[in-house]
Amino acid sequence: MTELRAVQGSLTAVQIEDISKAVRAARSKNTQRAYASAWRHWASWCEHYGFPALPAAAGTVAAYLTERAKEGRSVSTLDTARAAIRAAHRDSAHLDPTTNPGVELVLKGLKRQQGSAPRMQAHPLSTDELRRIIDCIDRESLRGKRDTALILLGFAGALRRSELANLSVRDLAFRTDGVVLTLSRSKGDQEGKGVVVGILRGKVKLSDPLFALRDWITASGIQDEDPLFQRIAWSDRRVTRQMLTGESVNQILKERSSAAGFDDLRISGHSLRAGHATTAAEKGVPSDRLARTTRHKNLATLARYVRPAEVLRDSSSGSLGL
């Protein structure tokens, strides 16, 4: 960005805007929104106390993070705030105050005070729980066929709700023993290189992702270029050609789970992905093999699901004769 500022005088307004768009595209839309929200709060706080928000002093950042922690904000919120301040300074070619050793030390201390262990936000669905949900769906209806395929595919592929919503029919390559999904864009693939996920044919017809997919595609009449999962008209007789959103996926799973009697569990769209990871770990699937399916680049994140299963397998309490 420093070099860009140096040559801005020789660039046209269109060229500068194109470069700015490319810089913005380097971060996902979700990240952009999170940073924008965090920056607004930071800028407002600085204005209230009379501190410059950009460029900011390391001491100002440390004071801000400390005050946010005293308000009861989570470690994740503090990390997002720090990342937003860092990004704004680097994008503007200013010295990054968040790398100051003092800020690092303060943040480390705040995390120790609060505890930085991640909280399980979504209940990880087990295979039995998933089958119970599927059993309660009317699979003769068009909406039932869609929801069954969506839920089974999300669980079998450890898919994020955004990945499910963004799938097109052309992203599926059916094989004799399974189906290969091509994810053109996902959280772990921000550059859009594309990743593939293999899903094997199920052993039981009623919980077979392949059967459910074919059943849905045939009944809906959707074509290669169409979104795989679409909104359905109130008549339940036709699709609308409008793709679902990540929030729609979330709502569908919540409603289907409630109908199966799981109101007491914290179930959301993430329950499918978390359920895959947890169940596979409990079955003894090695972490490296599991990571290839879940596309976790950070094994520390995957360990949230793997470690509980390993702890139970390795525990000596079973030898106590209780």
GROMACS .gro file of N, CA and C in nm, residues 55 92 115 171 201 256:
model
   18
   55PRO      N    1  -0.341   0.738   1.292
   55PRO     CA    2  -0.272   0.625   1.357
   55PRO      C    3  -0.292   0.629   1.508
   92SER      N    4  -0.356   0.148   0.551
   92SER     CA    5  -0.327   0.291   0.537
   92SER      C    6  -0.178   0.320   0.546
  115GLY      N    7  -0.998  -1.667   3.046
  115GLY     CA    8  -0.999  -1.804   2.997
  115GLY      C    9  -1.034  -1.800   2.851
  171ASP      N   10  -2.196  -2.875  -0.952
  171ASP     CA   11  -2.088  -2.902  -0.858
  171ASP      C   12  -2.086  -3.047  -0.812
  201ARG      N   13  -2.151  -4.359  -0.075
  201ARG     CA   14  -2.289  -4.406  -0.070
  201ARG      C   15  -2.318  -4.464   0.068
  256ARG      N   16  -3.660  -2.868   1.161
  256ARG     CA   17  -3.665  -3.014   1.150
  256ARG      C   18  -3.622  -3.079   1.281
   0.00000   0.00000   0.00000
